[in-house]
Amino acid sequence: MSVIVLGIESSCDDTSAAVVKDGYLLSNVIASQQVHKDFGGVVPELASRAHELNIVPVVSRAIEMAGITSEQIDAIAFTRGPGLLGSLLVGTSFAKTLSIALDKPMVMVNHLQGHILAGFVRQYDKPVSEPSFPYLCLLVSGGNSQIVRVDSPVDYEILGQTIDDAVGEAFDKCSKMMGLGYPGGPVIDRLAKLGDPMKYTFAKPHIPGLDYSFSGVKTSLLYFVRDRMAEDPSFLENNKEDICASFQKTLIDILMDKLIKAAKQTGIREVTIGGGVSANSALRERVTLEGKKRGWNTYLPEFKFTTDNAAMIAVAGYFRYLAGERAPLDVAPVSRLADY
Ligand code: KG4
């Protein structure tokens, strides 16, 4: 028998709802919030208010576009965390209300697990190969940088993670500091294509094991730009492409060094990437290149599934539903989730 899951995602600044049938995508609606543009970052209170406005039309549209009635939904998957508490509350409360109204069970999903399973969003018109288990996922977003070993859709082990900033944060903060705009990742990605990645070098951390650190390289860039600007006020304007290309290369080197180490240590050759930073064109090229060199099977998520979306939450919820998991009605959202 088919299983239809409605997914609801509201962890940050995108309100999204999606419907999947046996893991196949029927609809995926995303309302991106524009209210934060002037602030150079997401303003939590504004985000929750926008979610409140968006959630009903977004969920209704997702059900309508899927061509189903709400009674046909078997389970409601929602993001429990990590994320902004006010934002998560909107999605969680809505899921509970719908669960009571339709008398259908809820399944809670860790947002990061959604990113990790993004490669399992099946599309009728675009079949893609899925990684086989166990695989390694380089999970890189605005809030996290992790290497995760995935043994099954509900079975994870974090092999390494950042001890300070996330890589997306390094992109965003450095872009903001250089006055290039927000979010920083896409801007730096675009400018880096026009620059020389070997022109400048920035400090790389020496962290034992498979953990990451990005605060040092961020500071290294800040001091570098500040010192050069003291000598030549137009330095940044005249060299921003080379700075972006060199900075981006440093971040990618750091990410890849540990990913390669993890693959060697575990002997796993199935490798995926996920999260907002997995949209980065240089990172995608590099993963593909290293994969060819090292005999890995690499899987890159489609661009639309790299950023926050409910399709991945619905799919993660689908697997959890099949595994028999159900969320109680008194479940509360959590801003930080230590584990999967
Ligand atoms: O996963 P995501 O949408 O949000 C969470 O953090 O949950 O990730 C957002 C992050 C931001 O830091 C943004 O700058 C980064 O993903 N990002 C990119 C690119 N597109 C988005 N970073 C590098 N290159 C990109 N093309």
Short mmCIF file of C-alpha atoms and ligand atoms in Angstrom, two decimals:
data_model
loop_
_atom_site.label_atom_id
_atom_site.label_comp_id
_atom_site.label_asym_id
_atom_site.label_seq_id
_atom_site.Cartn_x
_atom_site.Cartn_y
_atom_site.Cartn_z
CA MET A 1 0.00 0.00 0.00
CA SER A 2 1.20 3.51 -0.83
CA VAL A 3 2.27 5.90 1.92
CA ILE A 4 1.63 9.63 1.52
CA VAL A 5 3.58 11.99 3.78
CA LEU A 6 3.15 15.73 4.15
CA GLY A 7 6.38 17.47 5.17
CA ILE A 8 6.55 20.83 6.95
CA GLU A 9 9.78 22.83 7.26
CA SER A 10 10.06 26.10 9.20
CA SER A 11 13.45 26.00 10.92
CA CYS A 12 14.86 29.26 9.62
CA ASP A 13 13.62 31.74 7.02
CA ASP A 14 11.88 29.49 4.49
CA THR A 15 8.34 28.26 5.02
CA SER A 16 8.00 25.06 3.03
CA ALA A 17 5.56 22.19 2.61
CA ALA A 18 5.88 19.13 0.41
CA VAL A 19 4.00 15.93 -0.33
CA VAL A 20 5.71 12.63 -1.13
CA LYS A 21 4.14 9.33 -2.11
CA ASP A 22 6.38 6.34 -1.39
CA GLY A 23 9.31 8.77 -1.41
CA TYR A 24 8.31 10.24 -4.80
CA LEU A 25 7.80 13.98 -4.86
CA LEU A 26 4.29 15.17 -5.66
CA SER A 27 4.77 18.82 -4.65
CA ASN A 28 7.29 21.08 -2.94
CA VAL A 29 6.26 24.66 -2.14
CA ILE A 30 8.70 27.17 -0.64
CA ALA A 31 7.95 30.73 0.49
CA SER A 32 11.29 32.49 1.00
CA GLN A 33 11.18 35.45 3.33
CA GLN A 34 12.40 38.74 1.94
CA VAL A 35 11.99 40.76 5.16
CA HIS A 36 15.55 40.02 6.30
CA LYS A 37 17.38 41.44 3.27
CA ASP A 38 18.02 44.86 4.83
CA PHE A 39 19.46 43.40 8.01
CA GLY A 40 22.34 41.29 6.64
CA GLY A 41 21.05 38.19 8.41
CA VAL A 42 17.89 36.45 9.57
CA VAL A 43 15.97 38.36 12.27
CA PRO A 44 14.34 35.61 14.40
CA GLU A 45 11.22 37.56 15.43
CA LEU A 46 10.52 38.65 11.85
CA ALA A 47 11.05 35.07 10.69
CA SER A 48 8.43 33.66 13.08
CA ARG A 49 5.90 36.29 12.07
CA ALA A 50 6.44 35.59 8.38
CA HIS A 51 6.06 31.83 9.01
CA GLU A 52 2.70 32.54 10.67
CA LEU A 53 1.54 34.39 7.59
CA ASN A 54 2.88 31.80 5.16
CA ILE A 55 2.14 28.46 6.75
CA VAL A 56 -1.55 28.06 5.83
CA PRO A 57 -1.25 29.10 2.16
CA VAL A 58 1.98 27.11 1.71
CA VAL A 59 0.56 23.86 3.13
CA SER A 60 -2.75 24.30 1.24
CA ARG A 61 -0.88 24.88 -2.00
CA ALA A 62 1.35 21.83 -1.48
CA ILE A 63 -1.71 19.59 -0.95
CA GLU A 64 -3.46 21.12 -3.95
CA MET A 65 -0.43 20.79 -6.23
CA ALA A 66 0.04 17.17 -5.17
CA GLY A 67 -3.45 16.46 -6.49
CA ILE A 68 -4.56 14.81 -3.26
CA THR A 69 -7.08 15.59 -0.53
CA SER A 70 -5.89 16.14 3.02
CA GLU A 71 -7.71 12.95 4.08
CA GLN A 72 -5.31 10.92 1.91
CA ILE A 73 -2.29 11.99 3.98
CA ASP A 74 -0.95 9.08 6.07
CA ALA A 75 1.49 11.06 8.23
CA ILE A 76 2.65 14.60 8.90
CA ALA A 77 6.42 15.04 9.13
CA PHE A 78 7.76 18.25 10.60
CA THR A 79 11.13 19.74 11.49
CA ARG A 80 11.59 19.59 15.26
CA GLY A 81 15.02 21.25 15.25
CA PRO A 82 17.68 22.48 15.12
CA GLY A 83 16.79 26.02 14.14
CA LEU A 84 15.23 29.22 15.43
CA LEU A 85 12.86 28.35 18.24
CA GLY A 86 10.11 30.80 17.26
CA SER A 87 10.21 29.59 13.66
CA LEU A 88 10.18 25.92 14.66
CA LEU A 89 7.22 26.58 16.96
CA VAL A 90 5.08 27.69 14.02
CA GLY A 91 5.70 24.50 12.01
CA THR A 92 5.43 22.22 15.04
CA SER A 93 2.16 23.81 16.26
CA PHE A 94 0.71 23.65 12.77
CA ALA A 95 1.66 19.97 12.43
CA LYS A 96 0.00 19.20 15.77
CA THR A 97 -3.19 21.03 14.81
CA LEU A 98 -3.37 19.21 11.49
CA SER A 99 -2.64 15.90 13.19
CA ILE A 100 -5.61 16.41 15.53
CA ALA A 101 -7.91 17.71 12.78
CA LEU A 102 -7.14 14.88 10.35
CA ASP A 103 -6.54 12.24 13.01
CA LYS A 104 -3.21 11.31 11.39
CA PRO A 105 0.10 10.59 13.15
CA MET A 106 3.05 12.98 13.29
CA VAL A 107 6.69 12.12 12.72
CA MET A 108 9.42 14.44 13.91
CA VAL A 109 12.48 15.03 11.78
CA ASN A 110 15.88 16.45 12.57
CA HIS A 111 16.49 19.18 10.00
CA LEU A 112 20.04 17.96 9.40
CA GLN A 113 18.78 14.47 8.70
CA GLY A 114 16.65 16.00 5.97
CA HIS A 115 19.75 17.51 4.32
CA ILE A 116 21.55 14.17 4.62
CA LEU A 117 18.70 12.35 2.85
CA ALA A 118 18.17 15.01 0.17
CA GLY A 119 19.52 12.55 -2.41
CA PHE A 120 16.57 10.24 -1.70
CA VAL A 121 13.88 12.64 -2.89
CA ARG A 122 12.59 10.61 -5.84
CA GLN A 123 11.16 12.34 -8.89
CA TYR A 124 8.97 10.55 -11.44
CA ASP A 125 10.34 12.56 -14.36
CA LYS A 126 14.00 12.62 -13.31
CA PRO A 127 15.30 9.31 -11.96
CA VAL A 128 18.63 9.67 -10.15
CA SER A 129 20.83 7.06 -8.56
CA GLU A 130 20.75 6.94 -4.77
CA PRO A 131 23.76 6.26 -2.57
CA SER A 132 23.95 2.83 -1.03
CA PHE A 133 24.52 2.27 2.67
CA PRO A 134 26.77 2.92 4.43
CA TYR A 135 27.71 6.30 2.96
CA LEU A 136 29.48 9.42 4.13
CA CYS A 137 27.73 12.77 3.99
CA LEU A 138 29.59 16.07 4.14
CA LEU A 139 26.90 18.21 5.70
CA VAL A 140 27.66 21.88 5.21
CA SER A 141 25.21 24.66 6.00
CA GLY A 142 24.87 28.03 7.70
CA GLY A 143 24.70 26.38 11.12
CA ASN A 144 26.61 23.11 10.77
CA SER A 145 29.66 21.45 9.28
CA GLN A 146 29.76 17.73 9.89
CA ILE A 147 30.95 14.46 8.41
CA VAL A 148 28.24 11.90 9.06
CA ARG A 149 28.33 8.15 8.54
CA VAL A 150 24.89 7.00 7.40
CA ASP A 151 24.17 3.29 7.95
CA SER A 152 20.46 3.41 7.11
CA PRO A 153 17.84 6.17 6.65
CA VAL A 154 17.38 6.21 10.44
CA ASP A 155 20.87 5.29 11.61
CA TYR A 156 23.61 7.94 11.83
CA GLU A 157 26.98 8.58 13.43
CA ILE A 158 28.66 11.98 13.48
CA LEU A 159 32.33 11.31 12.73
CA GLY A 160 33.46 14.92 12.91
CA GLN A 161 32.01 18.39 13.27
CA THR A 162 32.97 21.99 13.69
CA ILE A 163 34.22 23.07 17.08
CA ASP A 164 33.33 26.71 16.40
CA ASP A 165 31.83 28.38 13.30
CA ALA A 166 30.06 26.54 10.50
CA VAL A 167 31.49 26.87 7.00
CA GLY A 168 28.37 28.73 5.80
CA GLU A 169 28.85 31.16 8.66
CA ALA A 170 32.41 31.79 7.46
CA PHE A 171 31.05 32.58 3.97
CA ASP A 172 28.31 34.82 5.37
CA LYS A 173 30.34 36.73 7.97
CA CYS A 174 33.29 37.38 5.66
CA SER A 175 31.00 38.53 2.86
CA LYS A 176 29.27 40.89 5.24
CA MET A 177 32.57 42.22 6.52
CA MET A 178 33.74 42.87 2.94
CA GLY A 179 30.44 44.58 2.16
CA LEU A 180 29.59 42.04 -0.54
CA GLY A 181 26.07 41.19 0.60
CA TYR A 182 23.98 38.48 2.24
CA PRO A 183 23.82 35.52 2.08
CA GLY A 184 27.56 35.43 1.48
CA GLY A 185 27.92 31.95 -0.03
CA PRO A 186 26.30 32.61 -3.41
CA VAL A 187 28.04 36.03 -3.73
CA ILE A 188 31.50 34.63 -2.98
CA ASP A 189 30.81 31.64 -5.25
CA ARG A 190 29.98 34.01 -8.13
CA LEU A 191 32.92 36.40 -7.59
CA ALA A 192 35.35 33.51 -7.04
CA LYS A 193 34.70 32.28 -10.60
CA LEU A 194 36.37 35.49 -11.85
CA GLY A 195 39.39 35.32 -9.53
CA ASP A 196 42.67 33.45 -8.99
CA PRO A 197 42.33 30.92 -6.14
CA MET A 198 46.13 30.71 -5.72
CA LYS A 199 46.69 34.46 -5.31
CA TYR A 200 46.45 34.68 -1.51
CA THR A 201 46.87 32.19 1.30
CA PHE A 202 44.90 32.13 4.54
CA ALA A 203 45.68 30.27 7.76
CA LYS A 204 44.41 26.70 7.91
CA PRO A 205 43.56 25.10 11.27
CA HIS A 206 45.26 22.00 12.64
CA ILE A 207 42.50 20.23 14.50
CA PRO A 208 43.01 16.59 15.46
CA GLY A 209 40.70 13.85 14.20
CA LEU A 210 37.83 14.62 11.88
CA ASP A 211 36.62 17.84 13.52
CA TYR A 212 36.58 21.19 11.78
CA SER A 213 37.28 24.78 12.77
CA PHE A 214 36.47 27.83 10.67
CA SER A 215 36.85 30.74 13.04
CA GLY A 216 40.62 31.03 12.47
CA VAL A 217 40.43 31.27 8.69
CA LYS A 218 37.69 33.85 9.09
CA THR A 219 39.90 35.95 11.39
CA SER A 220 42.84 35.47 9.02
CA LEU A 221 40.79 36.97 6.17
CA LEU A 222 39.56 39.86 8.32
CA TYR A 223 43.08 40.86 9.41
CA PHE A 224 44.44 40.43 5.90
CA VAL A 225 41.84 42.75 4.39
CA ARG A 226 42.16 45.27 7.22
CA ASP A 227 45.98 45.46 6.90
CA ARG A 228 45.94 45.78 3.11
CA MET A 229 43.21 48.42 3.26
CA ALA A 230 45.34 50.48 5.65
CA GLU A 231 47.99 50.67 2.89
CA ASP A 232 45.59 50.99 -0.04
CA PRO A 233 41.93 51.94 0.56
CA SER A 234 40.90 50.59 -2.85
CA PHE A 235 42.56 47.18 -2.27
CA LEU A 236 39.31 45.32 -1.60
CA GLU A 237 37.43 46.83 -4.52
CA ASN A 238 40.28 46.07 -6.93
CA ASN A 239 40.96 42.55 -5.71
CA LYS A 240 37.66 41.15 -4.49
CA GLU A 241 37.51 38.37 -7.07
CA ASP A 242 40.98 37.04 -6.13
CA ILE A 243 40.23 37.39 -2.41
CA CYS A 244 36.96 35.47 -2.80
CA ALA A 245 38.57 32.75 -4.95
CA SER A 246 41.47 32.27 -2.51
CA PHE A 247 39.23 32.33 0.55
CA GLN A 248 36.77 29.88 -0.98
CA LYS A 249 39.59 27.54 -1.97
CA THR A 250 40.90 27.57 1.61
CA LEU A 251 37.46 26.63 2.98
CA ILE A 252 37.08 23.83 0.44
CA ASP A 253 40.61 22.52 1.17
CA ILE A 254 39.73 22.32 4.86
CA LEU A 255 36.46 20.50 4.13
CA MET A 256 38.04 18.06 1.69
CA ASP A 257 41.07 17.17 3.83
CA LYS A 258 38.84 15.74 6.54
CA LEU A 259 36.41 14.13 4.13
CA ILE A 260 39.29 12.28 2.47
CA LYS A 261 40.59 11.27 5.88
CA ALA A 262 37.12 9.98 6.87
CA ALA A 263 36.86 7.94 3.66
CA LYS A 264 40.28 6.42 4.31
CA GLN A 265 39.51 5.63 7.95
CA THR A 266 36.14 4.04 7.29
CA GLY A 267 36.88 2.49 3.89
CA ILE A 268 33.53 3.91 2.69
CA ARG A 269 33.47 5.01 -0.94
CA GLU A 270 29.91 6.25 -1.23
CA VAL A 271 30.04 10.00 -0.68
CA THR A 272 27.32 12.64 -0.68
CA ILE A 273 27.13 16.30 0.25
CA GLY A 274 24.18 18.24 1.65
CA GLY A 275 23.10 21.56 3.15
CA GLY A 276 23.14 25.10 1.77
CA VAL A 277 26.88 25.19 1.09
CA SER A 278 26.57 22.06 -1.07
CA ALA A 279 25.24 24.46 -3.72
CA ASN A 280 28.77 25.88 -4.02
CA SER A 281 30.00 25.23 -7.55
CA ALA A 282 33.69 24.89 -6.63
CA LEU A 283 32.90 22.43 -3.83
CA ARG A 284 30.75 20.35 -6.17
CA GLU A 285 33.55 20.26 -8.77
CA ARG A 286 36.09 19.34 -6.15
CA VAL A 287 34.02 16.49 -4.68
CA THR A 288 33.48 15.11 -8.18
CA LEU A 289 37.19 15.41 -8.98
CA GLU A 290 38.39 13.81 -5.75
CA GLY A 291 35.76 11.09 -6.22
CA LYS A 292 37.14 10.22 -9.66
CA LYS A 293 40.68 10.24 -8.33
CA ARG A 294 39.89 8.06 -5.32
CA GLY A 295 37.30 5.67 -6.75
CA TRP A 296 34.37 7.09 -4.79
CA ASN A 297 30.79 7.07 -6.03
CA THR A 298 29.73 10.68 -5.49
CA TYR A 299 26.17 12.04 -5.30
CA LEU A 300 25.43 15.74 -5.53
CA PRO A 301 21.94 16.95 -4.61
CA GLU A 302 20.01 18.98 -7.14
CA PHE A 303 20.34 22.71 -6.42
CA LYS A 304 16.72 23.01 -5.33
CA PHE A 305 17.30 20.41 -2.62
CA THR A 306 20.48 21.99 -1.24
CA THR A 307 18.75 24.83 0.60
CA ASP A 308 15.95 24.45 3.11
CA ASN A 309 12.95 22.63 1.66
CA ALA A 310 10.18 20.41 2.93
CA ALA A 311 10.74 17.70 0.29
CA MET A 312 13.73 16.38 2.21
CA ILE A 313 11.79 16.59 5.49
CA ALA A 314 8.89 14.64 3.97
CA VAL A 315 11.29 11.95 2.70
CA ALA A 316 13.13 11.71 6.03
CA GLY A 317 9.70 11.51 7.71
CA TYR A 318 8.62 8.79 5.26
CA PHE A 319 11.54 6.57 6.32
CA ARG A 320 10.88 7.24 10.01
CA TYR A 321 7.18 6.49 9.53
CA LEU A 322 8.08 3.15 7.89
CA ALA A 323 10.40 2.44 10.84
CA GLY A 324 7.38 2.82 13.12
CA GLU A 325 8.29 6.16 14.69
CA ARG A 326 5.47 8.45 15.85
CA ALA A 327 5.73 11.80 17.65
CA PRO A 328 3.60 12.43 20.76
CA LEU A 329 1.23 15.40 20.75
CA ASP A 330 3.16 17.09 23.55
CA VAL A 331 6.38 17.16 21.53
CA ALA A 332 8.22 20.50 21.74
CA PRO A 333 10.59 21.99 19.19
CA VAL A 334 14.25 22.32 20.16
CA SER A 335 16.71 24.91 18.89
CA ARG A 336 19.68 22.58 19.32
CA LEU A 337 19.68 18.86 18.69
CA ALA A 338 22.92 17.21 19.69
CA ASP A 339 22.23 13.95 17.92
CA TYR A 340 20.10 12.39 15.22
O1 KG4 B 1 21.15 24.84 4.67
P1 KG4 B 1 20.90 26.30 4.59
O2 KG4 B 1 19.94 26.81 3.57
O3 KG4 B 1 20.44 26.89 5.96
C1 KG4 B 1 20.84 26.40 7.17
O4 KG4 B 1 21.92 26.83 7.63
O5 KG4 B 1 20.11 25.56 7.69
O6 KG4 B 1 22.32 26.99 4.36
C2 KG4 B 1 22.49 28.34 4.23
C3 KG4 B 1 23.96 28.59 3.99
C4 KG4 B 1 24.34 30.06 4.07
O7 KG4 B 1 25.46 30.19 4.92
C5 KG4 B 1 24.70 30.39 2.62
O8 KG4 B 1 25.68 31.40 2.50
C6 KG4 B 1 25.22 29.06 2.13
O9 KG4 B 1 24.35 28.11 2.70
N1 KG4 B 1 25.22 28.95 0.67
C7 KG4 B 1 26.34 28.84 -0.06
C8 KG4 B 1 25.95 28.83 -1.42
N2 KG4 B 1 24.58 28.92 -1.47
C9 KG4 B 1 24.15 28.99 -0.17
N3 KG4 B 1 27.62 28.77 0.33
C10 KG4 B 1 28.55 28.68 -0.64
N4 KG4 B 1 28.25 28.70 -1.97
C11 KG4 B 1 26.98 28.75 -2.39
N5 KG4 B 1 26.71 28.76 -3.71
#
